Coordinates of C-alpha atoms in Angstrom, one line a residue:
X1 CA -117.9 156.5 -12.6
X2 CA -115.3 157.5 -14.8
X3 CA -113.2 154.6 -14.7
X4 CA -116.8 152.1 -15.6
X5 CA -117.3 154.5 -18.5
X6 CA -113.5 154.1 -19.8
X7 CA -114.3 150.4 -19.6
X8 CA -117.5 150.0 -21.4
X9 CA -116.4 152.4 -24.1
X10 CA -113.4 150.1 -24.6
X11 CA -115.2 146.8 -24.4
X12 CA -117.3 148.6 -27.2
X13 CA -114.3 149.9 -29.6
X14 CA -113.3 146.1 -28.8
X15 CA -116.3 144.7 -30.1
X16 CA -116.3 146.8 -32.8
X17 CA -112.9 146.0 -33.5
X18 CA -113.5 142.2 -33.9
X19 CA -117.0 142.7 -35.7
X20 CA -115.3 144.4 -38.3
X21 CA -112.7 142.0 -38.7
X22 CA -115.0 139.3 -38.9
X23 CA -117.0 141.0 -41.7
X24 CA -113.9 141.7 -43.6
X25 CA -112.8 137.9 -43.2
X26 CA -116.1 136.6 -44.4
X27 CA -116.3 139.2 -47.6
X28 CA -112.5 137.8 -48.1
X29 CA -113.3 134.2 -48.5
X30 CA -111.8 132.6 -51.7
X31 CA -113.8 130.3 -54.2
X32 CA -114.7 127.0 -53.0
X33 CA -112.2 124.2 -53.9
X34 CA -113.1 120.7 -55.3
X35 CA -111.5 118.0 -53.4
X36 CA -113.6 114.9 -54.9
X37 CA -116.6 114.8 -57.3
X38 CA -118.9 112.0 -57.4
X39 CA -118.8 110.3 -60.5
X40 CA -121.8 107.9 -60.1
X41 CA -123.2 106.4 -57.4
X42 CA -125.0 102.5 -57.1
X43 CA -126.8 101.8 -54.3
X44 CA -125.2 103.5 -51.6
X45 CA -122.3 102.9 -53.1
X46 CA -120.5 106.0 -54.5
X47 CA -117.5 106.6 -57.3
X48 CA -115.5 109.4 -57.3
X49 CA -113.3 110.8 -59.5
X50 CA -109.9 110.1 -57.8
X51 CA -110.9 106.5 -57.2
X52 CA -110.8 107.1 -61.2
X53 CA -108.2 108.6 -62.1
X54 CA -105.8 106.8 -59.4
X55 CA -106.6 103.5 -61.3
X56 CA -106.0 105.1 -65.0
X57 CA -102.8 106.0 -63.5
X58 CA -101.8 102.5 -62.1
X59 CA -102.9 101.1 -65.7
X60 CA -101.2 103.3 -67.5
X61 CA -97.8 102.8 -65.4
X62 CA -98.4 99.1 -66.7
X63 CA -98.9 100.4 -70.2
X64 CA -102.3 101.3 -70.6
X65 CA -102.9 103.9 -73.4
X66 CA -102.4 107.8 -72.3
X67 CA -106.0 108.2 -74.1
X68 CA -110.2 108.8 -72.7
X69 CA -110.9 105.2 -73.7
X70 CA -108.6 104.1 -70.2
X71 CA -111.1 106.1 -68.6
X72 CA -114.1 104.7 -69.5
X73 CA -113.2 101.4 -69.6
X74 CA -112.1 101.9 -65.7
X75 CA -115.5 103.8 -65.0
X76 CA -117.4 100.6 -66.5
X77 CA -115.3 98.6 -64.2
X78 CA -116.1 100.6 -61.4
X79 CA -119.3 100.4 -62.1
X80 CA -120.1 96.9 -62.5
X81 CA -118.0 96.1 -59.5
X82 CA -120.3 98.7 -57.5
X83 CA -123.4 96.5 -58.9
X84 CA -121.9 93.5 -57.6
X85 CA -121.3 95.2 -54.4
X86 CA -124.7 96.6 -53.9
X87 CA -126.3 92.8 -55.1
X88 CA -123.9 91.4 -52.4
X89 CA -125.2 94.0 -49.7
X90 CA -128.8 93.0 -50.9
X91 CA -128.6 89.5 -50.7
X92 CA -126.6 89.4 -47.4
X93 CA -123.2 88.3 -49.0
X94 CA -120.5 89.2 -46.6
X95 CA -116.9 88.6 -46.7
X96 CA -114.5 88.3 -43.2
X97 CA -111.4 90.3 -42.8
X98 CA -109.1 87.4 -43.0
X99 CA -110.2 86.7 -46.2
X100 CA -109.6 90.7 -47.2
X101 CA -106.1 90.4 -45.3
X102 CA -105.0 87.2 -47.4
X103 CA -105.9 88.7 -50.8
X104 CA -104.0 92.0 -49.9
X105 CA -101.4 89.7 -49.1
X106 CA -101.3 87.9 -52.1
X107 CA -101.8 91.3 -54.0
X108 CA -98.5 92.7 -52.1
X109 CA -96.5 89.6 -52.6
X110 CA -96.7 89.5 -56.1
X111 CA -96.2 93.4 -56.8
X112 CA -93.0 93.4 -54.3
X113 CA -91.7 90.1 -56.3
X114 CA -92.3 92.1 -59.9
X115 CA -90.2 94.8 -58.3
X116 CA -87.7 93.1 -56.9
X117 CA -88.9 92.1 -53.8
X118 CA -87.6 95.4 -52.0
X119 CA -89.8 97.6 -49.8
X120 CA -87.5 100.4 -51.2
X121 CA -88.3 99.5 -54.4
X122 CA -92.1 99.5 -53.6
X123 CA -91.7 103.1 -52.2
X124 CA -89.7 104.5 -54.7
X125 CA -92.2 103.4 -57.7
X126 CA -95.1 104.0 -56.1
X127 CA -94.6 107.4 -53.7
X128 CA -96.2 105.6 -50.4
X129 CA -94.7 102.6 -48.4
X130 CA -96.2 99.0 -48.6
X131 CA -98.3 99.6 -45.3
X132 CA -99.7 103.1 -47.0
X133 CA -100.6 100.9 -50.1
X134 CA -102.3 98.1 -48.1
X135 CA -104.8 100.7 -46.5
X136 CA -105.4 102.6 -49.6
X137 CA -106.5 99.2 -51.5
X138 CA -108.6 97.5 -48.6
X139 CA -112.0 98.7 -49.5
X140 CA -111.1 97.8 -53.3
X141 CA -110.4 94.1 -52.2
X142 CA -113.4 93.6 -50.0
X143 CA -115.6 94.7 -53.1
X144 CA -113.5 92.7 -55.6
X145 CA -114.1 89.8 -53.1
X146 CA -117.8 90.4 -52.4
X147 CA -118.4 90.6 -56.3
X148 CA -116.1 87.5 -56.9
X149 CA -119.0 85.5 -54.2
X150 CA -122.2 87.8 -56.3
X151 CA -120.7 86.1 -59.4
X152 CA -120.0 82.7 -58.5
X153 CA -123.4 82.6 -57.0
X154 CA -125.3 84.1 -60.0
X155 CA -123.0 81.3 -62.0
X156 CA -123.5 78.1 -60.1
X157 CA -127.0 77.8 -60.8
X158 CA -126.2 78.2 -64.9
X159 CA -126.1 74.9 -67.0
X160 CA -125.3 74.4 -70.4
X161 CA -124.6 72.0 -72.7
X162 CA -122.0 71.4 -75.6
X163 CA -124.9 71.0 -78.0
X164 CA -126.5 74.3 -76.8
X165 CA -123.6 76.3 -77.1
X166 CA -122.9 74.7 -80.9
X167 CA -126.8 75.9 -81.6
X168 CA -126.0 79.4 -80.3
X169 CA -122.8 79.6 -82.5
X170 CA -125.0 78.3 -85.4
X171 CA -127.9 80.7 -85.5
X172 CA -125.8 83.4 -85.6
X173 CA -125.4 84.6 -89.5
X174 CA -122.1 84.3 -91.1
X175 CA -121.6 88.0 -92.1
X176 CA -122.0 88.8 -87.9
X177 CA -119.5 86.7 -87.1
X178 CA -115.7 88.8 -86.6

């Protein structure tokens, strides 16, 4: 009788024990940290903030001004890209994954030539090997590709003439012109 009281006193000290520390752990917590924050969304298409700010820093390593007009002008990018996107998903425009592979490849080829043509050269300017870069930029080039085919379709069925485009120009006043 003794020994069964030793043991449920213990198992309770136990459970007290852990309670407590659990309690304690929860009263402990820090503040919550951002990882992303959702810009804007269209459609079901979201933009988030690092999506951003990853392309204002790939502009301005090719010169881009260090100022908020990068910004905006990649958000309105973004943007219109994600309208594209979300016409193409509406309309039933789809794009295969050769055609996805073949434009990375294209993309790759032509950023390893302006470096050099060196893998080493890729890593060293960019922090992340070639393979790295080709998943990072996939879902960029299916929607660049899916709003290249929303364009050309919204285009082909546009028509205009010389002598429309010379009216245009010519009912426009003088002092609106640059």
């Amino acid at each position: 009788m003794k020994k069964l009281r030793y043991i449920l006193m213990s198992n309770k000290v136990i459970l007290s024990l852990i309670s407590a520390c659990l309690a304690l752990n929860s009263f402990g917590q820090n503040e919550p940290v951002l990882v992303d924050e959702v810009i804007a969304v269209v459609g079901k298409n979201a933009i988030f903030k690092s999506d951003i700010d990853a392309s204002v820093t790939q502009l301005q390593m090719q010169g881009a001004p260090k100022d908020f007009s990068t910004s905006c002008y990649v958000l309105q990018e973004r943007l219109f890209e994600k309208l594209l996107v979300h016409k193409a998903e509406v309309d039933s425009v789809e794009v295969s994954d050769q055609e996805i592979d073949d434009a990375i490849n294209r993309r790759m080829d032509y950023m390893l030539m302006s470096l050099g043509g060196s893998e080493k050269d890729f890593l060293k300017y960019y922090g992340k090997s070639v393979l790295q870069f080709k998943k990072e930029i996939r879902g960029t080039v299916a929607d660049n590709i899916l709003g290249q085919k929303v364009k050309g379709e919204i285009t082909r069925s546009v028509t205009i003439s010389p002598n429309e485009v010379m009216n245009y120009f010519n009912a426009i006043p003088g002092d609106s012109l640059p």
